[in-house]
mmCIF file with all atom_site columns, C-alpha atoms and ligand atoms in Angstrom:
data_model
loop_
_atom_site.group_PDB
_atom_site.id
_atom_site.type_symbol
_atom_site.label_atom_id
_atom_site.label_alt_id
_atom_site.label_comp_id
_atom_site.label_asym_id
_atom_site.label_entity_id
_atom_site.label_seq_id
_atom_site.pdbx_PDB_ins_code
_atom_site.Cartn_x
_atom_site.Cartn_y
_atom_site.Cartn_z
_atom_site.occupancy
_atom_site.B_iso_or_equiv
_atom_site.pdbx_formal_charge
_atom_site.auth_seq_id
_atom_site.auth_comp_id
_atom_site.auth_asym_id
_atom_site.auth_atom_id
_atom_site.pdbx_PDB_model_num
ATOM   1   C CA . MET A 1 1   ? -145.492 1.927   65.823 1.00 0.00 ? 1   MET A CA 1
ATOM   2   C CA . LYS A 1 2   ? -142.550 4.309   65.498 1.00 0.00 ? 2   LYS A CA 1
ATOM   3   C CA . ILE A 1 3   ? -139.155 2.683   65.156 1.00 0.00 ? 3   ILE A CA 1
ATOM   4   C CA . GLY A 1 4   ? -135.710 4.241   65.633 1.00 0.00 ? 4   GLY A CA 1
ATOM   5   C CA . VAL A 1 5   ? -132.797 2.416   64.026 1.00 0.00 ? 5   VAL A CA 1
ATOM   6   C CA . LEU A 1 6   ? -129.186 2.546   65.234 1.00 0.00 ? 6   LEU A CA 1
ATOM   7   C CA . ALA A 1 7   ? -126.619 1.293   62.712 1.00 0.00 ? 7   ALA A CA 1
ATOM   8   C CA . SER A 1 8   ? -122.890 1.645   62.127 1.00 0.00 ? 8   SER A CA 1
ATOM   9   C CA . GLY A 1 9   ? -122.290 0.147   58.711 1.00 0.00 ? 9   GLY A CA 1
ATOM   10  C CA . ARG A 1 10  ? -123.597 -1.266  55.454 1.00 0.00 ? 10  ARG A CA 1
ATOM   11  C CA . GLY A 1 11  ? -127.132 -1.702  56.818 1.00 0.00 ? 11  GLY A CA 1
ATOM   12  C CA . SER A 1 12  ? -128.337 -4.779  54.969 1.00 0.00 ? 12  SER A CA 1
ATOM   13  C CA . ASN A 1 13  ? -130.530 -5.590  57.979 1.00 0.00 ? 13  ASN A CA 1
ATOM   14  C CA . PHE A 1 14  ? -131.779 -2.005  58.000 1.00 0.00 ? 14  PHE A CA 1
ATOM   15  C CA . GLN A 1 15  ? -132.704 -2.502  54.328 1.00 0.00 ? 15  GLN A CA 1
ATOM   16  C CA . SER A 1 16  ? -134.579 -5.718  55.084 1.00 0.00 ? 16  SER A CA 1
ATOM   17  C CA . ILE A 1 17  ? -136.600 -3.792  57.672 1.00 0.00 ? 17  ILE A CA 1
ATOM   18  C CA . ILE A 1 18  ? -137.283 -0.933  55.236 1.00 0.00 ? 18  ILE A CA 1
ATOM   19  C CA . ASP A 1 19  ? -138.415 -3.462  52.604 1.00 0.00 ? 19  ASP A CA 1
ATOM   20  C CA . SER A 1 20  ? -140.657 -5.284  55.077 1.00 0.00 ? 20  SER A CA 1
ATOM   21  C CA . ILE A 1 21  ? -142.323 -2.007  56.045 1.00 0.00 ? 21  ILE A CA 1
ATOM   22  C CA . GLU A 1 22  ? -142.697 -1.014  52.382 1.00 0.00 ? 22  GLU A CA 1
ATOM   23  C CA . SER A 1 23  ? -144.400 -4.316  51.553 1.00 0.00 ? 23  SER A CA 1
ATOM   24  C CA . GLY A 1 24  ? -146.777 -3.938  54.495 1.00 0.00 ? 24  GLY A CA 1
ATOM   25  C CA . TYR A 1 25  ? -145.319 -6.938  56.353 1.00 0.00 ? 25  TYR A CA 1
ATOM   26  C CA . ILE A 1 26  ? -144.340 -4.786  59.349 1.00 0.00 ? 26  ILE A CA 1
ATOM   27  C CA . PRO A 1 27  ? -147.009 -2.317  60.491 1.00 0.00 ? 27  PRO A CA 1
ATOM   28  C CA . ALA A 1 28  ? -144.624 0.463   61.511 1.00 0.00 ? 28  ALA A CA 1
ATOM   29  C CA . SER A 1 29  ? -142.461 3.278   60.257 1.00 0.00 ? 29  SER A CA 1
ATOM   30  C CA . VAL A 1 30  ? -138.801 4.117   60.786 1.00 0.00 ? 30  VAL A CA 1
ATOM   31  C CA . VAL A 1 31  ? -138.748 7.713   61.979 1.00 0.00 ? 31  VAL A CA 1
ATOM   32  C CA . VAL A 1 32  ? -134.998 8.148   62.421 1.00 0.00 ? 32  VAL A CA 1
ATOM   33  C CA . LEU A 1 33  ? -131.658 6.490   61.719 1.00 0.00 ? 33  LEU A CA 1
ATOM   34  C CA . ILE A 1 34  ? -128.928 7.298   64.215 1.00 0.00 ? 34  ILE A CA 1
ATOM   35  C CA . THR A 1 35  ? -125.393 6.325   63.324 1.00 0.00 ? 35  THR A CA 1
ATOM   36  C CA . ASP A 1 36  ? -121.994 6.701   64.963 1.00 0.00 ? 36  ASP A CA 1
ATOM   37  C CA . ASN A 1 37  ? -120.295 6.535   61.566 1.00 0.00 ? 37  ASN A CA 1
ATOM   38  C CA . PRO A 1 38  ? -120.542 9.385   59.048 1.00 0.00 ? 38  PRO A CA 1
ATOM   39  C CA . ARG A 1 39  ? -119.526 6.995   56.263 1.00 0.00 ? 39  ARG A CA 1
ATOM   40  C CA . ALA A 1 40  ? -122.131 4.325   57.053 1.00 0.00 ? 40  ALA A CA 1
ATOM   41  C CA . PHE A 1 41  ? -123.891 3.118   53.918 1.00 0.00 ? 41  PHE A CA 1
ATOM   42  C CA . SER A 1 42  ? -127.027 3.009   56.076 1.00 0.00 ? 42  SER A CA 1
ATOM   43  C CA . ILE A 1 43  ? -127.232 6.798   55.654 1.00 0.00 ? 43  ILE A CA 1
ATOM   44  C CA . GLU A 1 44  ? -127.687 6.388   51.899 1.00 0.00 ? 44  GLU A CA 1
ATOM   45  C CA . ARG A 1 45  ? -130.362 3.780   52.470 1.00 0.00 ? 45  ARG A CA 1
ATOM   46  C CA . ALA A 1 46  ? -132.179 6.201   54.799 1.00 0.00 ? 46  ALA A CA 1
ATOM   47  C CA . ASN A 1 47  ? -131.861 9.094   52.336 1.00 0.00 ? 47  ASN A CA 1
ATOM   48  C CA . LYS A 1 48  ? -133.240 7.005   49.522 1.00 0.00 ? 48  LYS A CA 1
ATOM   49  C CA . GLN A 1 49  ? -136.236 6.175   51.668 1.00 0.00 ? 49  GLN A CA 1
ATOM   50  C CA . GLY A 1 50  ? -136.763 9.721   52.929 1.00 0.00 ? 50  GLY A CA 1
ATOM   51  C CA . ILE A 1 51  ? -135.879 8.666   56.482 1.00 0.00 ? 51  ILE A CA 1
ATOM   52  C CA . GLU A 1 52  ? -134.193 11.305  58.620 1.00 0.00 ? 52  GLU A CA 1
ATOM   53  C CA . SER A 1 53  ? -130.647 10.375  59.616 1.00 0.00 ? 53  SER A CA 1
ATOM   54  C CA . ARG A 1 54  ? -128.446 11.765  62.356 1.00 0.00 ? 54  ARG A CA 1
ATOM   55  C CA . VAL A 1 55  ? -124.745 11.192  62.901 1.00 0.00 ? 55  VAL A CA 1
ATOM   56  C CA . MET A 1 56  ? -123.939 11.146  66.590 1.00 0.00 ? 56  MET A CA 1
ATOM   57  C CA . HIS A 1 57  ? -120.358 10.363  67.526 1.00 0.00 ? 57  HIS A CA 1
ATOM   58  C CA . PRO A 1 58  ? -119.441 9.339   71.074 1.00 0.00 ? 58  PRO A CA 1
ATOM   59  C CA . GLY A 1 59  ? -116.312 11.510  70.847 1.00 0.00 ? 59  GLY A CA 1
ATOM   60  C CA . SER A 1 60  ? -118.539 14.591  70.971 1.00 0.00 ? 60  SER A CA 1
ATOM   61  C CA . TYR A 1 61  ? -119.878 13.699  74.426 1.00 0.00 ? 61  TYR A CA 1
ATOM   62  C CA . PRO A 1 62  ? -118.099 13.844  77.811 1.00 0.00 ? 62  PRO A CA 1
ATOM   63  C CA . SER A 1 63  ? -118.986 10.254  78.743 1.00 0.00 ? 63  SER A CA 1
ATOM   64  C CA . ARG A 1 64  ? -120.593 7.090   77.439 1.00 0.00 ? 64  ARG A CA 1
ATOM   65  C CA . ASP A 1 65  ? -123.661 7.743   79.580 1.00 0.00 ? 65  ASP A CA 1
ATOM   66  C CA . GLU A 1 66  ? -123.989 11.263  78.170 1.00 0.00 ? 66  GLU A CA 1
ATOM   67  C CA . TYR A 1 67  ? -123.720 9.849   74.670 1.00 0.00 ? 67  TYR A CA 1
ATOM   68  C CA . PHE A 1 68  ? -126.538 7.392   75.230 1.00 0.00 ? 68  PHE A CA 1
ATOM   69  C CA . ARG A 1 69  ? -128.572 10.009  77.096 1.00 0.00 ? 69  ARG A CA 1
ATOM   70  C CA . ALA A 1 70  ? -128.332 12.222  74.017 1.00 0.00 ? 70  ALA A CA 1
ATOM   71  C CA . ILE A 1 71  ? -129.363 9.347   71.727 1.00 0.00 ? 71  ILE A CA 1
ATOM   72  C CA . THR A 1 72  ? -132.292 8.559   74.033 1.00 0.00 ? 72  THR A CA 1
ATOM   73  C CA . SER A 1 73  ? -133.441 12.140  73.958 1.00 0.00 ? 73  SER A CA 1
ATOM   74  C CA . GLU A 1 74  ? -133.373 12.183  70.121 1.00 0.00 ? 74  GLU A CA 1
ATOM   75  C CA . LEU A 1 75  ? -135.455 8.984   70.098 1.00 0.00 ? 75  LEU A CA 1
ATOM   76  C CA . LYS A 1 76  ? -137.929 10.281  72.680 1.00 0.00 ? 76  LYS A CA 1
ATOM   77  C CA . LYS A 1 77  ? -138.292 13.572  70.805 1.00 0.00 ? 77  LYS A CA 1
ATOM   78  C CA . ARG A 1 78  ? -139.558 11.566  67.848 1.00 0.00 ? 78  ARG A CA 1
ATOM   79  C CA . GLU A 1 79  ? -141.806 9.386   70.031 1.00 0.00 ? 79  GLU A CA 1
ATOM   80  C CA . VAL A 1 80  ? -139.899 6.234   69.135 1.00 0.00 ? 80  VAL A CA 1
ATOM   81  C CA . GLU A 1 81  ? -141.438 3.147   70.756 1.00 0.00 ? 81  GLU A CA 1
ATOM   82  C CA . LEU A 1 82  ? -139.039 0.455   69.543 1.00 0.00 ? 82  LEU A CA 1
ATOM   83  C CA . VAL A 1 83  ? -135.286 0.817   69.071 1.00 0.00 ? 83  VAL A CA 1
ATOM   84  C CA . VAL A 1 84  ? -133.659 -1.516  66.569 1.00 0.00 ? 84  VAL A CA 1
ATOM   85  C CA . LEU A 1 85  ? -129.912 -2.116  66.517 1.00 0.00 ? 85  LEU A CA 1
ATOM   86  C CA . ALA A 1 86  ? -129.080 -3.064  62.948 1.00 0.00 ? 86  ALA A CA 1
ATOM   87  C CA . GLY A 1 87  ? -125.340 -3.592  63.047 1.00 0.00 ? 87  GLY A CA 1
ATOM   88  C CA . PHE A 1 88  ? -124.698 -0.951  65.702 1.00 0.00 ? 88  PHE A CA 1
ATOM   89  C CA . MET A 1 89  ? -121.165 -1.750  66.796 1.00 0.00 ? 89  MET A CA 1
ATOM   90  C CA . ARG A 1 90  ? -121.288 -0.451  70.364 1.00 0.00 ? 90  ARG A CA 1
ATOM   91  C CA . ILE A 1 91  ? -122.467 -1.757  73.698 1.00 0.00 ? 91  ILE A CA 1
ATOM   92  C CA . VAL A 1 92  ? -125.586 0.191   74.524 1.00 0.00 ? 92  VAL A CA 1
ATOM   93  C CA . GLY A 1 93  ? -125.335 2.397   77.612 1.00 0.00 ? 93  GLY A CA 1
ATOM   94  C CA . ARG A 1 94  ? -127.634 2.265   80.594 1.00 0.00 ? 94  ARG A CA 1
ATOM   95  C CA . PRO A 1 95  ? -129.623 5.486   79.909 1.00 0.00 ? 95  PRO A CA 1
ATOM   96  C CA . LEU A 1 96  ? -131.003 4.005   76.675 1.00 0.00 ? 96  LEU A CA 1
ATOM   97  C CA . ILE A 1 97  ? -131.790 0.602   78.171 1.00 0.00 ? 97  ILE A CA 1
ATOM   98  C CA . GLU A 1 98  ? -133.517 2.149   81.182 1.00 0.00 ? 98  GLU A CA 1
ATOM   99  C CA . ALA A 1 99  ? -135.605 4.379   78.928 1.00 0.00 ? 99  ALA A CA 1
ATOM   100 C CA . TYR A 1 100 ? -136.557 1.429   76.689 1.00 0.00 ? 100 TYR A CA 1
ATOM   101 C CA . PRO A 1 101 ? -136.742 -1.739  78.829 1.00 0.00 ? 101 PRO A CA 1
ATOM   102 C CA . ASN A 1 102 ? -137.328 -4.764  76.541 1.00 0.00 ? 102 ASN A CA 1
ATOM   103 C CA . ARG A 1 103 ? -137.811 -2.273  73.736 1.00 0.00 ? 103 ARG A CA 1
ATOM   104 C CA . VAL A 1 104 ? -134.318 -2.391  72.249 1.00 0.00 ? 104 VAL A CA 1
ATOM   105 C CA . MET A 1 105 ? -133.766 -5.260  69.800 1.00 0.00 ? 105 MET A CA 1
ATOM   106 C CA . ASN A 1 106 ? -130.492 -6.554  68.402 1.00 0.00 ? 106 ASN A CA 1
ATOM   107 C CA . ILE A 1 107 ? -129.511 -9.189  65.854 1.00 0.00 ? 107 ILE A CA 1
ATOM   108 C CA . HIS A 1 108 ? -126.451 -11.321 66.531 1.00 0.00 ? 108 HIS A CA 1
ATOM   109 C CA . PRO A 1 109 ? -124.850 -13.605 63.920 1.00 0.00 ? 109 PRO A CA 1
ATOM   110 C CA . ALA A 1 110 ? -124.552 -16.730 66.111 1.00 0.00 ? 110 ALA A CA 1
ATOM   111 C CA . LEU A 1 111 ? -126.739 -18.920 68.274 1.00 0.00 ? 111 LEU A CA 1
ATOM   112 C CA . LEU A 1 112 ? -126.488 -17.144 71.618 1.00 0.00 ? 112 LEU A CA 1
ATOM   113 C CA . PRO A 1 113 ? -125.307 -17.697 74.275 1.00 0.00 ? 113 PRO A CA 1
ATOM   114 C CA . SER A 1 114 ? -122.549 -19.200 72.107 1.00 0.00 ? 114 SER A CA 1
ATOM   115 C CA . PHE A 1 115 ? -120.116 -16.815 70.478 1.00 0.00 ? 115 PHE A CA 1
ATOM   116 C CA . PRO A 1 116 ? -121.208 -13.414 71.782 1.00 0.00 ? 116 PRO A CA 1
ATOM   117 C CA . GLY A 1 117 ? -119.320 -10.234 70.928 1.00 0.00 ? 117 GLY A CA 1
ATOM   118 C CA . LEU A 1 118 ? -117.582 -9.418  67.693 1.00 0.00 ? 118 LEU A CA 1
ATOM   119 C CA . HIS A 1 119 ? -117.247 -11.796 64.739 1.00 0.00 ? 119 HIS A CA 1
ATOM   120 C CA . GLY A 1 120 ? -119.755 -14.428 65.891 1.00 0.00 ? 120 GLY A CA 1
ATOM   121 C CA . GLN A 1 121 ? -119.521 -16.179 62.521 1.00 0.00 ? 121 GLN A CA 1
ATOM   122 C CA . LYS A 1 122 ? -115.711 -16.416 62.666 1.00 0.00 ? 122 LYS A CA 1
ATOM   123 C CA . GLN A 1 123 ? -115.841 -17.644 66.264 1.00 0.00 ? 123 GLN A CA 1
ATOM   124 C CA . ALA A 1 124 ? -118.306 -20.408 65.288 1.00 0.00 ? 124 ALA A CA 1
ATOM   125 C CA . ASN A 1 125 ? -116.328 -21.403 62.207 1.00 0.00 ? 125 ASN A CA 1
ATOM   126 C CA . ASP A 1 126 ? -113.017 -21.453 64.102 1.00 0.00 ? 126 ASP A CA 1
ATOM   127 C CA . TYR A 1 127 ? -114.564 -23.545 66.879 1.00 0.00 ? 127 TYR A CA 1
ATOM   128 C CA . ALA A 1 128 ? -115.867 -25.806 64.098 1.00 0.00 ? 128 ALA A CA 1
ATOM   129 C CA . VAL A 1 129 ? -119.370 -26.280 65.419 1.00 0.00 ? 129 VAL A CA 1
ATOM   130 C CA . LYS A 1 130 ? -121.716 -28.163 63.073 1.00 0.00 ? 130 LYS A CA 1
ATOM   131 C CA . ILE A 1 131 ? -124.677 -25.831 63.511 1.00 0.00 ? 131 ILE A CA 1
ATOM   132 C CA . SER A 1 132 ? -124.679 -22.061 63.913 1.00 0.00 ? 132 SER A CA 1
ATOM   133 C CA . GLY A 1 133 ? -127.157 -19.332 63.065 1.00 0.00 ? 133 GLY A CA 1
ATOM   134 C CA . CYS A 1 134 ? -128.482 -16.033 64.279 1.00 0.00 ? 134 CYS A CA 1
ATOM   135 C CA . THR A 1 135 ? -130.398 -14.638 67.219 1.00 0.00 ? 135 THR A CA 1
ATOM   136 C CA . VAL A 1 136 ? -132.736 -11.699 67.685 1.00 0.00 ? 136 VAL A CA 1
ATOM   137 C CA . HIS A 1 137 ? -132.824 -10.619 71.309 1.00 0.00 ? 137 HIS A CA 1
ATOM   138 C CA . PHE A 1 138 ? -133.757 -7.762  73.574 1.00 0.00 ? 138 PHE A CA 1
ATOM   139 C CA . VAL A 1 139 ? -130.803 -5.767  74.762 1.00 0.00 ? 139 VAL A CA 1
ATOM   140 C CA . ASP A 1 140 ? -129.805 -5.596  78.393 1.00 0.00 ? 140 ASP A CA 1
ATOM   141 C CA . GLU A 1 141 ? -126.629 -4.217  79.895 1.00 0.00 ? 141 GLU A CA 1
ATOM   142 C CA . GLY A 1 142 ? -124.532 -7.279  79.123 1.00 0.00 ? 142 GLY A CA 1
ATOM   143 C CA . MET A 1 143 ? -122.831 -8.195  75.893 1.00 0.00 ? 143 MET A CA 1
ATOM   144 C CA . ASP A 1 144 ? -125.472 -10.086 73.861 1.00 0.00 ? 144 ASP A CA 1
ATOM   145 C CA . THR A 1 145 ? -127.060 -11.474 77.041 1.00 0.00 ? 145 THR A CA 1
ATOM   146 C CA . GLY A 1 146 ? -130.646 -10.220 76.813 1.00 0.00 ? 146 GLY A CA 1
ATOM   147 C CA . PRO A 1 147 ? -133.841 -12.314 76.437 1.00 0.00 ? 147 PRO A CA 1
ATOM   148 C CA . ILE A 1 148 ? -133.970 -14.263 73.165 1.00 0.00 ? 148 ILE A CA 1
ATOM   149 C CA . ILE A 1 149 ? -136.874 -13.610 70.803 1.00 0.00 ? 149 ILE A CA 1
ATOM   150 C CA . ILE A 1 150 ? -136.140 -15.750 67.701 1.00 0.00 ? 150 ILE A CA 1
ATOM   151 C CA . GLN A 1 151 ? -133.265 -17.941 66.572 1.00 0.00 ? 151 GLN A CA 1
ATOM   152 C CA . ALA A 1 152 ? -132.576 -19.583 63.224 1.00 0.00 ? 152 ALA A CA 1
ATOM   153 C CA . ALA A 1 153 ? -130.016 -22.282 62.494 1.00 0.00 ? 153 ALA A CA 1
ATOM   154 C CA . VAL A 1 154 ? -127.804 -23.213 59.549 1.00 0.00 ? 154 VAL A CA 1
ATOM   155 C CA . SER A 1 155 ? -125.389 -26.096 58.978 1.00 0.00 ? 155 SER A CA 1
ATOM   156 C CA . VAL A 1 156 ? -121.709 -25.249 59.154 1.00 0.00 ? 156 VAL A CA 1
ATOM   157 C CA . HIS A 1 157 ? -119.958 -26.906 56.216 1.00 0.00 ? 157 HIS A CA 1
ATOM   158 C CA . ASP A 1 158 ? -116.533 -28.533 56.388 1.00 0.00 ? 158 ASP A CA 1
ATOM   159 C CA . ASP A 1 159 ? -115.158 -26.112 53.817 1.00 0.00 ? 159 ASP A CA 1
ATOM   160 C CA . ASP A 1 160 ? -116.816 -22.993 55.210 1.00 0.00 ? 160 ASP A CA 1
ATOM   161 C CA . THR A 1 161 ? -114.880 -19.783 55.562 1.00 0.00 ? 161 THR A CA 1
ATOM   162 C CA . GLU A 1 162 ? -115.956 -16.892 57.740 1.00 0.00 ? 162 GLU A CA 1
ATOM   163 C CA . GLU A 1 163 ? -117.320 -15.288 54.562 1.00 0.00 ? 163 GLU A CA 1
ATOM   164 C CA . SER A 1 164 ? -119.308 -18.257 53.264 1.00 0.00 ? 164 SER A CA 1
ATOM   165 C CA . LEU A 1 165 ? -120.828 -18.954 56.676 1.00 0.00 ? 165 LEU A CA 1
ATOM   166 C CA . SER A 1 166 ? -121.620 -15.251 57.176 1.00 0.00 ? 166 SER A CA 1
ATOM   167 C CA . GLU A 1 167 ? -123.414 -15.171 53.855 1.00 0.00 ? 167 GLU A CA 1
ATOM   168 C CA . ARG A 1 168 ? -125.609 -18.142 54.762 1.00 0.00 ? 168 ARG A CA 1
ATOM   169 C CA . ILE A 1 169 ? -126.382 -16.654 58.172 1.00 0.00 ? 169 ILE A CA 1
ATOM   170 C CA . LEU A 1 170 ? -127.111 -13.185 56.753 1.00 0.00 ? 170 LEU A CA 1
ATOM   171 C CA . LYS A 1 171 ? -129.906 -14.566 54.573 1.00 0.00 ? 171 LYS A CA 1
ATOM   172 C CA . LEU A 1 172 ? -131.597 -15.812 57.735 1.00 0.00 ? 172 LEU A CA 1
ATOM   173 C CA . GLU A 1 173 ? -130.935 -12.545 59.577 1.00 0.00 ? 173 GLU A CA 1
ATOM   174 C CA . HIS A 1 174 ? -132.948 -10.805 56.886 1.00 0.00 ? 174 HIS A CA 1
ATOM   175 C CA . LYS A 1 175 ? -135.868 -13.128 57.631 1.00 0.00 ? 175 LYS A CA 1
ATOM   176 C CA . ILE A 1 176 ? -135.939 -13.310 61.418 1.00 0.00 ? 176 ILE A CA 1
ATOM   177 C CA . PHE A 1 177 ? -135.209 -9.663  62.225 1.00 0.00 ? 177 PHE A CA 1
ATOM   178 C CA . PRO A 1 178 ? -138.269 -8.359  60.339 1.00 0.00 ? 178 PRO A CA 1
ATOM   179 C CA . GLU A 1 179 ? -140.248 -11.259 61.801 1.00 0.00 ? 179 GLU A CA 1
ATOM   180 C CA . ALA A 1 180 ? -139.325 -10.308 65.392 1.00 0.00 ? 180 ALA A CA 1
ATOM   181 C CA . ILE A 1 181 ? -140.114 -6.647  64.743 1.00 0.00 ? 181 ILE A CA 1
ATOM   182 C CA . LYS A 1 182 ? -143.459 -7.598  63.230 1.00 0.00 ? 182 LYS A CA 1
ATOM   183 C CA . LEU A 1 183 ? -144.308 -9.691  66.316 1.00 0.00 ? 183 LEU A CA 1
ATOM   184 C CA . PHE A 1 184 ? -143.424 -6.765  68.553 1.00 0.00 ? 184 PHE A CA 1
ATOM   185 C CA . CYS A 1 185 ? -145.499 -4.321  66.514 1.00 0.00 ? 185 CYS A CA 1
ATOM   186 C CA . GLU A 1 186 ? -148.466 -6.683  66.584 1.00 0.00 ? 186 GLU A CA 1
ATOM   187 C CA . ASP A 1 187 ? -148.173 -6.942  70.371 1.00 0.00 ? 187 ASP A CA 1
ATOM   188 C CA . ARG A 1 188 ? -147.591 -10.693 70.238 1.00 0.00 ? 188 ARG A CA 1
ATOM   189 C CA . ILE A 1 189 ? -144.582 -10.680 72.557 1.00 0.00 ? 189 ILE A CA 1
ATOM   190 C CA . GLU A 1 190 ? -145.054 -11.448 76.229 1.00 0.00 ? 190 GLU A CA 1
ATOM   191 C CA . MET A 1 191 ? -142.303 -11.599 78.852 1.00 0.00 ? 191 MET A CA 1
ATOM   192 C CA . GLN A 1 192 ? -142.366 -14.438 81.389 1.00 0.00 ? 192 GLN A CA 1
ATOM   193 C CA . GLY A 1 193 ? -139.218 -13.731 83.384 1.00 0.00 ? 193 GLY A CA 1
ATOM   194 C CA . ARG A 1 194 ? -136.474 -13.921 80.794 1.00 0.00 ? 194 ARG A CA 1
ATOM   195 C CA . ARG A 1 195 ? -138.553 -16.157 78.519 1.00 0.00 ? 195 ARG A CA 1
ATOM   196 C CA . VAL A 1 196 ? -139.982 -14.329 75.548 1.00 0.00 ? 196 VAL A CA 1
ATOM   197 C CA . VAL A 1 197 ? -143.316 -15.960 74.780 1.00 0.00 ? 197 VAL A CA 1
ATOM   198 C CA . ILE A 1 198 ? -144.738 -15.378 71.322 1.00 0.00 ? 198 ILE A CA 1
ATOM   199 C CA . LYS A 1 199 ? -148.513 -15.527 71.395 1.00 0.00 ? 199 LYS A CA 1
ATOM   200 C CA . GLY A 1 200 ? -149.843 -18.026 68.872 1.00 0.00 ? 200 GLY A CA 1
ATOM   201 C CA . ALA A 1 201 ? -146.371 -19.258 67.893 1.00 0.00 ? 201 ALA A CA 1
ATOM   202 C CA . ALA A 1 202 ? -145.958 -22.557 66.042 1.00 0.00 ? 202 ALA A CA 1
ATOM   203 C CA . PHE A 1 203 ? -142.939 -24.816 66.501 1.00 0.00 ? 203 PHE A CA 1
ATOM   204 C CA . ASP A 1 204 ? -141.249 -27.162 64.062 1.00 0.00 ? 204 ASP A CA 1
ATOM   205 C CA . ASP A 1 205 ? -139.929 -30.228 65.839 1.00 0.00 ? 205 ASP A CA 1
ATOM   206 C CA . ARG A 1 206 ? -138.087 -31.666 62.841 1.00 0.00 ? 206 ARG A CA 1
ATOM   207 C CA . PRO A 1 207 ? -134.437 -31.953 63.885 1.00 0.00 ? 207 PRO A CA 1
ATOM   208 C CA . LEU A 1 208 ? -131.677 -30.170 62.029 1.00 0.00 ? 208 LEU A CA 1
ATOM   209 C CA . ILE A 1 209 ? -128.877 -32.760 61.968 1.00 0.00 ? 209 ILE A CA 1
ATOM   210 C CA . SER A 1 210 ? -125.582 -31.545 60.580 1.00 0.00 ? 210 SER A CA 1
ATOM   211 C CA . PRO A 1 211 ? -123.994 -33.202 58.684 1.00 0.00 ? 211 PRO A CA 1
ATOM   212 C CA . GLN A 1 212 ? -126.813 -35.444 57.469 1.00 0.00 ? 212 GLN A CA 1
ATOM   213 C CA . PRO A 1 213 ? -126.440 -38.971 58.890 1.00 0.00 ? 213 PRO A CA 1
ATOM   214 C CA . GLY A 1 214 ? -125.197 -41.345 56.212 1.00 0.00 ? 214 GLY A CA 1
ATOM   215 C CA . ALA A 1 215 ? -123.968 -38.498 54.055 1.00 0.00 ? 215 ALA A CA 1
ATOM   216 C CA . GLY A 1 216 ? -121.281 -39.731 51.715 1.00 0.00 ? 216 GLY A CA 1
ATOM   217 C CA . LEU A 1 217 ? -121.948 -43.419 52.410 1.00 0.00 ? 217 LEU A CA 1
ATOM   218 C CA . PRO A 1 218 ? -122.600 -45.617 49.387 1.00 0.00 ? 218 PRO A CA 1
HETATM 219 C C1 . GRF B 2 .   ? -124.823 -8.444  60.977 1.00 0.00 ? 1   GRF B C1 1
HETATM 220 O O1 . GRF B 2 .   ? -124.065 -9.611  60.762 1.00 0.00 ? 1   GRF B O1 1
HETATM 221 C C2 . GRF B 2 .   ? -125.459 -8.481  62.347 1.00 0.00 ? 1   GRF B C2 1
HETATM 222 O O2 . GRF B 2 .   ? -125.770 -9.783  62.757 1.00 0.00 ? 1   GRF B O2 1
HETATM 223 C C3 . GRF B 2 .   ? -124.411 -7.895  63.227 1.00 0.00 ? 1   GRF B C3 1
HETATM 224 O O3 . GRF B 2 .   ? -123.798 -6.896  62.452 1.00 0.00 ? 1   GRF B O3 1
HETATM 225 C C4 . GRF B 2 .   ? -123.949 -7.207  61.067 1.00 0.00 ? 1   GRF B C4 1
HETATM 226 C C5 . GRF B 2 .   ? -124.594 -6.017  60.441 1.00 0.00 ? 1   GRF B C5 1
HETATM 227 O O4 . GRF B 2 .   ? -124.725 -6.155  59.042 1.00 0.00 ? 1   GRF B O4 1
HETATM 228 N N1 . GRF B 2 .   ? -124.986 -7.400  64.449 1.00 0.00 ? 1   GRF B N1 1
HETATM 229 P P1 . GRF B 2 .   ? -125.592 -5.123  58.242 1.00 0.00 ? 1   GRF B P1 1
HETATM 230 O O5 . GRF B 2 .   ? -124.992 -3.742  58.517 1.00 0.00 ? 1   GRF B O5 1
HETATM 231 O O6 . GRF B 2 .   ? -127.004 -5.209  58.709 1.00 0.00 ? 1   GRF B O6 1
HETATM 232 O O7 . GRF B 2 .   ? -125.452 -5.498  56.797 1.00 0.00 ? 1   GRF B O7 1
#
């Protein structure tokens, strides 16, 4: 399976994917990194791994559609089968989604459909929910609205800051993103309408209650 990664920044999720491929957990290879940011640390991660990287800035294209058409053509040229958004800070344009239906994956740092868009962790912390987490989903034309593949939950603590909550969520991102990609590469994902069915999946019905009942009582 050939993967193309789109990333705008530090690329810790990109790294978790690289590591999972290196260890043999994901049966795939990343054939190209495309970034909209020439200073993205992701470029260094790609270089270190011998992965080709390309900087493509939307400002160099006459329209958003043209930009995503150009990205799509770079991906197709390299026979990319799965597109992974690893901290790509733009809404994906129609040409890419049409070329890769249910083949573009994104990770979002909140339990969708709550807190879509930017700063999902800050939104959850400000709202003061008791449980938040992260979501891997396929990308459609909306903002974080596509079919959900995997979610993972964490407790939100009373003294959390955006940073402390983000850190806890990020650890889970680095688990579930490689997991979702692995499932895709092993052809274990089946679409039933907007429900993503994972063949052979197991479920854990133990509740996550946050805070723990009785916590702090003598
Ligand atoms: C992550 O929090 C991810 O959920 C969001 O953007 C951030 C990217 O971080 N989509 P990194 O570049 O992978 O470290």
